[in-house]
Amino acid sequence: MASFQLRQFHFFKRESLEDLPEAFKQPELLLCSNGGDLMFIADSDGSIHIVNRSFIVRSFVATSEVPGTRITQMLHIHETRTLLTIEENVSTASSRPTIKLWPVDKLLRQTDVQPVTVKYQLPSSTPHPLTAVAATPSISKIALGFAGGHIVLIRGNIAKSKSTKQRTLHVAPEPVTNLHFIADDTGTSTTLFATTTAQTLAFDTSGSKSDPSILEERGCGIGCSLVNDEDELIVARDEAIYVYTTEGRGPCFAFDAPKVLLRRFRHYLLLATAAPSTMAPTMDRSRDDDDGLHLDSADSRVYSYNDATTFTILDTKNKLVAYTGVVAGGVRGVATEWGSVFVLGGHGTLDHFSEKDLLEKLDILYRQNLYPLAVKMAQNGNYDLASVAGIYKKYGDWLYSKDDFDTAMSQYMQTIGYVEPSYIIRKYLDAQRLISLASYLQELHTAGMATSDHTTLLLNCYTKLRDEERLNQFIHTQEDYQFDVDTAIHVCRQAGFYDQALYLANKFAKTGMYLKLKVEDQDDIKAALEYMHKLGDSDASVYLAEFGRRCLASLPRETTELLVEVCISGMNARAGAADKSGGGDARRVSVAAVPMLSMRRIQHLFADQPAWLAAFLEQVIARRWQQPASTVGLSEDEENDVKSAWNTLLELYLCGVESPVAVSPQPTKKQAPKERALDLLRNSNASIDWDRAYILCASNGFTEGIAALYEQRGDVTALLELFIEHDDVQNMQSLLDKHGGEQPDLFIKALHYFARNPQLGDNERLLSECLATIEKHNLMSPLRVLQALGGSDRSGVTLGMVRGYIMRQIEASTKRIQDNEKTISSYADKYTTHHDNMDALKTKPVVFQSTKCTSCMAPLDLPSVHFLCKHSYHQRCLGDIGDSCPKCQVENQALEDQRRRQELAARQHDAFFNKLQTADDGFEVVASWFSKNPFAFTRLVDQ
């Protein structure tokens, strides 16, 4: 019995065909097929039956009528649609085999087809049976093998039996069992594989050389070899199946069983095997034995077809037995047509073997948990990668259920890209399985399928395992770094692997994270500042704004110097860009493109370091904004920075903060903070916010600063009030001397102050000066002056101090009254005169005594025109002039225009009330309005 060591499956469905044609019921049938969509059956009577897919049989007699003649071998050459038959007389040992070529297409159409008989000569005087035959696809060469060991090559136009040549390639001491032709890729060189019972040979039939290449000193039985699609010779021996090329022996496939027949179907090998007890070691050609041909050899045992009781289908790719079963009566022949396998049994049976589809095969393997074999079979079956990954997943799940976690993970790794990683990750989150999980995640990164979450998890695995070596390997040996760098840095930092985090941050220019590690985690402020020194102004600005406060706490001097350098450099760059751009919108765009660290973003960094803030502001102001021209043409942002710097520095001085760094390399006398503040306020180049500075000075009680602000603003009145509030008589006198001539109103406030403070020295002189100025410029009415002098309980002014002023005011008032009375009297006389003239014109006749024309001064003659104004004219002198005297017309027109203006003004009530509200003396406005007789133009309207 055969000892099978391979796994056996039933991947083929076996079906015994019923209702076969009569041709299959003949004894001692010979079956042949070779991919030509036909099967050929030869019976013992010399007839050949051609069977198509529908099992329709067409038969013809292929042998002569000599008794005992039969077909011993058939070869279908499907490329040329030719059937080669070997005809022998089995009743006598001295018969000569006859080789015939039959055109298959003609056989299917006609019945009286004549074959081509191949002419050849026997290689020896002693006849031997023809044991093997082979032909090239074009039938330009035919090789014959005899039981006597001769191998004969026939070449030429064999199909037409013309110009053929014959030569003996080899004479072996043992029978020839199999012959096979192969051609190279170009088709110019042809090689003949030959096997005997003791040797495996190869011949180059393209040239005249006939020396064989001995591939191995072992042979095989009849029908136990073939050539596959790769032009390799497959030899089946009892212990194994061997593969040969023209160069020698290749791999083998162990399968221990007595082989009787070897065929192939796709990538399968079809084997008919026999039990050892049926072995027939000798052959006697003189004996008429119906059991078949037996060859005697010292090195080989040959079995007959009738001994073959087991049919096996081997899958050499997947290393398994795809089918095995017993065939009753032995295997008489095997045909592979129409995508199936047909096995002809010794009892006239025909079994049909159809391959199961891949899903059915995989289902069988799944039930037996043979997942590795299922994967291999799916790959060999050109299964898509997603489906293969599904098999790996099943395999991994099965191993996981058996607690074989490491092996299961190796299967899960094959599913990367097809199975959701979270499905696998959830299974390995236990602390004892982190090693396997880390391996899976690393493969996930290698495949480029990892997300930031996967990177986080992988690095967490390394950190929890404290596997610094693998962590370094993962970080340092990556070429394309197929992971999220930010996540990797975050995880390493969180786990305390600062060196690894710094390496990644530095390699990938993650400046912010690098500085965060240096400053916040390693407290290496010096290294952080050196790193920021190497950055550009824009980057340094960003990171100084973020880490500057921490750096100032450790290294205030170095940090302040760096801040000053970055600010000045950025400002100079913006100024250069503005100069090149020229101006307008182009200048604004260019300047905006140059980064600059905003002063307002820096100042909060010095919240705990006010002295260094003062030093910073002093240096920036001294180097950038000290000169007047440096603040011209600045952008809006820099203008705001300038104001912020000056105002903050003023506030620091007022709070008593002193800078630890001298701005000037050779400082003079050291100034107190408030002295610096006063110099700052008096600096005309300082861009100080007045309101803010005032609040700061007032809240800190810095009177000198407030005075400087008022003086800078030119608000003399407020400055005087400040001096009055603080009883600063000396400064008051200086102020009045300096600005009193330009602003005499200042003496009014001074008058009130001196009137309330009689205790002041030289008070009478100061009071007299104030009264003299007020009187000179008529700044106050005498009544208000008297009220100011004596309207307070604190007033110490005596009548003697102001006697001269009062007397002068009384005299001036008396004089004004007298002048007004004279004016009123003259207005009354004029009114009476005009009124009498009007009445005379209305009631009395007018006598015209003029004798000359007023215009031409010629004597009057008729016709003439006389006006009531006593002017007379020739009518011809008047021309087109109307009823108005030409000489009085200008004066009359002026009076008329004045009357119209009065009438128009009488209707402008809004103008009257506006003037009344804004006037200092409202009574004067009303009196002036009434003097223009507004009611003379009023009209009564009936309601």
Coordinates of N, CA and C in Angstrom, one line a residue, residues 145-279:
G145 N 11.0 5.1 -29.6 CA 11.8 4.4 -28.6 C 11.4 2.9 -28.6
F146 N 12.4 2.1 -28.5 CA 12.1 0.6 -28.6 C 12.5 -0.1 -27.3
A147 N 12.0 -1.2 -27.2 CA 12.3 -2.0 -26.0 C 13.7 -2.5 -26.0
G148 N 14.3 -2.5 -27.1 CA 15.7 -2.9 -27.2 C 16.7 -1.8 -26.8
G149 N 16.2 -0.6 -26.5 CA 17.0 0.5 -26.0 C 17.4 1.5 -27.1
H150 N 16.9 1.2 -28.4 CA 17.2 2.2 -29.4 C 16.3 3.4 -29.4
I151 N 16.9 4.6 -29.7 CA 16.1 5.8 -29.9 C 16.4 6.3 -31.2
V152 N 15.3 6.4 -32.1 CA 15.4 6.8 -33.5 C 14.7 8.1 -33.7
L153 N 15.4 9.0 -34.4 CA 14.9 10.3 -34.8 C 14.6 10.4 -36.2
I154 N 13.3 10.7 -36.6 CA 12.9 10.9 -38.0 C 12.6 12.4 -38.2
R155 N 13.2 13.0 -39.2 CA 13.0 14.4 -39.4 C 12.7 14.7 -40.9
G156 N 12.0 15.7 -41.2 CA 11.7 16.1 -42.5 C 10.2 16.4 -42.6
N157 N 9.7 16.4 -43.9 CA 8.3 16.6 -44.2 C 7.6 15.3 -43.9
I158 N 7.4 15.0 -42.7 CA 6.9 13.7 -42.3 C 5.4 13.7 -42.6
A159 N 4.7 14.8 -42.5 CA 3.2 14.8 -42.7 C 2.9 14.4 -44.1
K160 N 3.8 14.7 -45.1 CA 3.5 14.3 -46.4 C 4.4 13.2 -46.9
S161 N 5.1 12.6 -45.9 CA 6.0 11.4 -46.2 C 7.0 11.7 -47.3
K162 N 7.6 12.9 -47.3 CA 8.6 13.3 -48.3 C 9.8 13.8 -47.6
S163 N 11.0 13.4 -48.2 CA 12.3 13.9 -47.8 C 12.5 13.7 -46.3
T164 N 12.3 12.5 -45.8 CA 12.5 12.2 -44.4 C 13.9 11.6 -44.2
K165 N 14.5 11.9 -43.1 CA 15.8 11.3 -42.7 C 15.7 10.7 -41.4
Q166 N 16.5 9.7 -41.2 CA 16.4 8.9 -40.0 C 17.8 8.7 -39.4
R167 N 17.9 8.8 -38.1 CA 19.2 8.4 -37.5 C 18.9 7.9 -36.1
T168 N 19.8 7.1 -35.6 CA 19.7 6.5 -34.3 C 20.4 7.5 -33.3
L169 N 19.7 8.0 -32.4 CA 20.3 8.9 -31.4 C 21.1 8.2 -30.3
H170 N 20.5 7.1 -29.9 CA 21.1 6.4 -28.7 C 20.7 5.0 -28.7
V171 N 21.6 4.2 -28.2 CA 21.3 2.8 -27.9 C 21.6 2.5 -26.5
A172 N 20.5 2.2 -25.7 CA 20.7 2.0 -24.3 C 20.6 0.5 -24.0
P173 N 21.2 0.0 -23.0 CA 21.1 -1.4 -22.6 C 19.7 -1.8 -22.1
E174 N 18.9 -0.8 -21.8 CA 17.6 -1.1 -21.2 C 16.5 -0.5 -22.1
P175 N 15.3 -0.9 -21.9 CA 14.2 -0.5 -22.8 C 13.9 1.0 -22.6
V176 N 13.5 1.7 -23.7 CA 13.1 3.1 -23.6 C 11.7 3.1 -23.2
T177 N 11.4 4.0 -22.2 CA 10.0 4.0 -21.7 C 9.2 5.3 -22.1
N178 N 9.9 6.4 -22.2 CA 9.1 7.7 -22.5 C 10.0 8.6 -23.4
L179 N 9.3 9.4 -24.3 CA 10.0 10.4 -25.1 C 9.2 11.7 -25.1
H180 N 9.9 12.8 -25.0 CA 9.2 14.1 -25.0 C 10.0 15.2 -25.7
F181 N 9.4 15.9 -26.6 CA 10.1 17.1 -27.3 C 9.8 18.4 -26.5
I182 N 10.8 19.2 -26.5 CA 10.6 20.6 -26.1 C 11.4 21.5 -27.0
A183 N 10.9 22.8 -27.2 CA 11.6 23.7 -28.0 C 12.0 25.0 -27.2
D184 N 13.0 25.7 -27.6 CA 13.4 26.9 -26.9 C 12.4 28.0 -27.3
D185 N 12.6 29.2 -26.7 CA 11.7 30.3 -27.0 C 11.6 30.8 -28.4
T186 N 12.7 30.6 -29.1 CA 12.8 31.0 -30.6 C 12.2 29.9 -31.5
G187 N 12.1 28.7 -31.0 CA 11.7 27.6 -31.8 C 12.7 27.0 -32.7
T188 N 13.9 27.4 -32.7 CA 15.0 26.9 -33.6 C 15.7 25.7 -33.0
S189 N 15.7 25.6 -31.7 CA 16.4 24.5 -31.0 C 15.4 23.6 -30.4
T190 N 15.6 22.3 -30.6 CA 14.6 21.3 -30.1 C 15.4 20.3 -29.2
T191 N 14.9 20.0 -28.1 CA 15.5 19.1 -27.1 C 14.6 17.9 -26.9
L192 N 15.1 16.7 -26.9 CA 14.3 15.5 -26.7 C 14.7 14.9 -25.3
F193 N 13.7 14.8 -24.5 CA 13.9 14.1 -23.2 C 13.5 12.7 -23.4
A194 N 14.4 11.8 -22.9 CA 14.1 10.3 -23.0 C 14.3 9.7 -21.6
T195 N 13.5 8.7 -21.3 CA 13.7 7.9 -20.1 C 13.8 6.4 -20.5
T196 N 14.6 5.7 -19.8 CA 14.6 4.3 -19.9 C 14.3 3.8 -18.5
T197 N 14.4 2.5 -18.4 CA 14.2 2.0 -17.0 C 15.3 2.3 -16.1
A198 N 16.4 2.8 -16.6 CA 17.6 3.0 -15.7 C 18.2 4.4 -15.9
Q199 N 17.8 5.2 -16.9 CA 18.4 6.5 -17.1 C 17.4 7.5 -17.5
T200 N 17.8 8.8 -17.2 CA 17.0 9.9 -17.7 C 17.9 10.8 -18.5
L201 N 17.6 11.0 -19.8 CA 18.5 11.6 -20.8 C 17.9 12.8 -21.5
A202 N 18.8 13.6 -22.1 CA 18.3 14.7 -22.9 C 19.2 14.8 -24.1
F203 N 18.6 15.0 -25.3 CA 19.3 15.1 -26.6 C 19.0 16.4 -27.2
D204 N 20.0 17.0 -27.8 CA 19.9 18.2 -28.6 C 19.7 17.7 -30.1
T205 N 18.4 17.8 -30.6 CA 18.1 17.3 -31.9 C 18.3 18.3 -33.0
S206 N 18.8 19.5 -32.7 CA 18.9 20.5 -33.7 C 20.1 20.3 -34.5
G207 N 21.2 19.7 -34.0 CA 22.4 19.5 -34.8 C 22.7 18.1 -35.0
S208 N 23.9 17.8 -35.5 CA 24.3 16.5 -35.8 C 24.8 15.7 -34.6
K209 N 25.1 16.4 -33.5 CA 25.6 15.8 -32.3 C 24.5 14.9 -31.7
S210 N 24.8 13.7 -31.3 CA 23.8 12.8 -30.8 C 24.2 12.3 -29.4
D211 N 25.3 12.8 -28.8 CA 25.6 12.4 -27.5 C 24.6 12.9 -26.5
P212 N 24.1 12.0 -25.7 CA 23.0 12.5 -24.7 C 23.6 13.2 -23.5
S213 N 22.8 14.0 -22.9 CA 23.2 14.5 -21.5 C 22.4 13.6 -20.5
I214 N 23.2 13.0 -19.7 CA 22.6 12.1 -18.7 C 22.2 13.0 -17.5
L215 N 20.9 13.1 -17.4 CA 20.4 13.9 -16.3 C 20.4 13.2 -15.0
E216 N 20.2 11.8 -15.0 CA 20.3 11.0 -13.8 C 20.3 9.6 -14.2
E217 N 21.0 8.8 -13.4 CA 21.2 7.4 -13.6 C 20.0 6.6 -13.1
R218 N 18.9 7.1 -13.3 CA 17.6 6.4 -12.9 C 16.6 6.8 -13.9
G219 N 15.7 5.8 -14.2 CA 14.7 6.1 -15.1 C 13.3 5.9 -14.5
C220 N 12.3 5.5 -15.3 CA 11.0 5.3 -14.8 C 10.2 4.4 -15.8
G221 N 9.0 4.1 -15.4 CA 8.2 3.2 -16.2 C 7.5 3.9 -17.3
I222 N 6.9 3.0 -18.2 CA 6.1 3.6 -19.3 C 5.0 4.4 -18.8
G223 N 4.8 5.6 -19.4 CA 3.7 6.5 -19.1 C 3.9 7.2 -17.8
C224 N 5.1 7.2 -17.2 CA 5.3 7.8 -15.9 C 6.2 9.1 -16.0
S225 N 6.1 9.8 -17.1 CA 6.7 11.1 -17.3 C 5.9 11.9 -18.2
L226 N 6.2 13.2 -18.1 CA 5.5 14.2 -19.0 C 6.3 15.5 -19.0
V227 N 5.9 16.4 -19.8 CA 6.5 17.8 -19.9 C 5.5 18.8 -19.5
N228 N 5.8 19.7 -18.6 CA 4.8 20.7 -18.2 C 4.9 21.9 -19.0
D229 N 4.1 23.0 -18.6 CA 4.1 24.2 -19.4 C 5.4 25.0 -19.4
E230 N 6.2 24.7 -18.4 CA 7.5 25.4 -18.2 C 8.6 24.6 -18.9
D231 N 8.2 23.6 -19.8 CA 9.2 22.8 -20.5 C 10.1 22.0 -19.5
E232 N 9.6 21.6 -18.4 CA 10.3 20.8 -17.5 C 9.8 19.4 -17.6
L233 N 10.7 18.5 -17.4 CA 10.4 17.0 -17.4 C 10.0 16.6 -16.0
I234 N 8.8 16.0 -15.9 CA 8.3 15.5 -14.7 C 8.4 14.0 -14.7
V235 N 9.1 13.4 -13.8 CA 9.3 11.9 -13.8 C 8.7 11.4 -12.5
A236 N 7.9 10.4 -12.6 CA 7.2 9.8 -11.4 C 7.9 8.4 -11.1
R237 N 8.6 8.4 -10.0 CA 9.2 7.1 -9.5 C 8.4 6.7 -8.3
D238 N 8.8 5.5 -7.8 CA 8.0 4.9 -6.7 C 8.1 5.8 -5.4
E239 N 9.3 6.3 -5.2 CA 9.4 7.1 -3.9 C 9.1 8.6 -4.0
A240 N 9.1 9.1 -5.2 CA 8.9 10.6 -5.3 C 8.6 11.0 -6.8
I241 N 8.3 12.2 -7.0 CA 8.1 12.8 -8.3 C 9.2 13.9 -8.5
Y242 N 10.0 13.8 -9.6 CA 11.2 14.6 -9.8 C 10.9 15.5 -11.0
V243 N 11.6 16.6 -10.9 CA 11.6 17.7 -11.9 C 12.9 17.8 -12.5
Y244 N 13.0 17.8 -13.9 CA 14.3 18.0 -14.6 C 14.2 19.1 -15.6
T245 N 15.3 19.7 -15.8 CA 15.5 20.7 -16.9 C 16.6 20.2 -17.8
T246 N 17.0 20.9 -18.8 CA 18.1 20.4 -19.7 C 19.4 20.5 -18.9
E247 N 19.4 21.3 -17.8 CA 20.6 21.4 -17.0 C 20.8 20.3 -16.0
G248 N 19.8 19.7 -15.6 CA 19.9 18.6 -14.6 C 18.6 18.5 -13.8
R249 N 18.7 17.8 -12.6 CA 17.6 17.6 -11.8 C 17.3 18.8 -10.9
G250 N 16.0 19.1 -10.8 CA 15.5 20.2 -10.0 C 14.9 19.7 -8.7
P251 N 13.9 20.3 -8.2 CA 13.2 19.9 -7.0 C 12.4 18.6 -7.2
C252 N 12.1 18.0 -6.0 CA 11.3 16.8 -6.1 C 10.1 16.9 -5.1
F253 N 9.1 16.0 -5.3 CA 7.9 16.0 -4.5 C 7.7 14.6 -4.0
A254 N 7.9 14.5 -2.7 CA 7.9 13.1 -2.1 C 6.4 12.6 -2.1
F255 N 6.3 11.4 -2.7 CA 5.1 10.7 -2.7 C 5.4 9.2 -3.0
D256 N 5.4 8.5 -1.9 CA 5.8 7.1 -2.0 C 4.7 6.2 -2.3
A257 N 4.7 5.7 -3.6 CA 3.7 4.7 -4.1 C 4.1 4.2 -5.4
P258 N 3.9 3.0 -5.8 CA 4.2 2.4 -7.1 C 3.4 3.1 -8.2
K259 N 4.1 3.9 -9.0 CA 3.4 4.7 -10.0 C 3.2 3.9 -11.3
V260 N 2.1 3.9 -11.9 CA 1.8 3.2 -13.1 C 1.5 4.2 -14.3
L261 N 0.9 5.4 -13.9 CA 0.6 6.3 -15.0 C 0.7 7.7 -14.4
L262 N 1.2 8.7 -15.2 CA 1.3 10.1 -14.8 C 0.8 11.0 -15.9
R263 N -0.2 11.8 -15.5 CA -0.7 12.8 -16.4 C -0.8 14.1 -15.7
R264 N -1.2 15.2 -16.4 CA -1.3 16.5 -15.7 C -2.6 17.2 -16.1
F265 N -3.1 18.0 -15.1 CA -4.3 18.8 -15.4 C -4.1 20.1 -14.6
R266 N -4.0 21.2 -15.5 CA -3.6 22.5 -14.9 C -2.4 22.4 -14.1
H267 N -2.4 22.7 -12.8 CA -1.2 22.6 -12.0 C -1.2 21.3 -11.2
Y268 N -2.1 20.4 -11.5 CA -2.3 19.1 -10.8 C -1.5 18.1 -11.5
L269 N -1.0 17.0 -10.8 CA -0.5 15.8 -11.3 C -1.5 14.7 -11.0
L270 N -1.8 14.0 -12.1 CA -2.7 12.8 -12.0 C -1.9 11.5 -12.0
L271 N -2.1 10.8 -10.9 CA -1.3 9.6 -10.7 C -2.2 8.3 -10.6
A272 N -1.8 7.3 -11.3 CA -2.4 6.0 -11.1 C -1.4 5.1 -10.4
T273 N -1.7 4.6 -9.2 CA -0.7 3.8 -8.5 C -1.3 2.4 -8.2
A274 N -0.3 1.5 -8.0 CA -0.7 0.1 -7.8 C -0.1 -0.4 -6.5
A275 N -0.7 -1.4 -6.0 CA -0.3 -2.1 -4.7 C 1.0 -2.9 -5.0
P276 N 2.0 -3.0 -4.2 CA 3.2 -3.8 -4.4 C 2.9 -5.2 -4.7
S277 N 1.9 -5.8 -4.2 CA 1.6 -7.2 -4.4 C 1.3 -7.5 -5.9
T278 N 0.9 -6.5 -6.7 CA 0.5 -6.7 -8.1 C 1.7 -6.6 -9.0
M279 N 2.9 -6.5 -8.4 CA 4.1 -6.2 -9.2 C 4.4 -7.4 -10.1

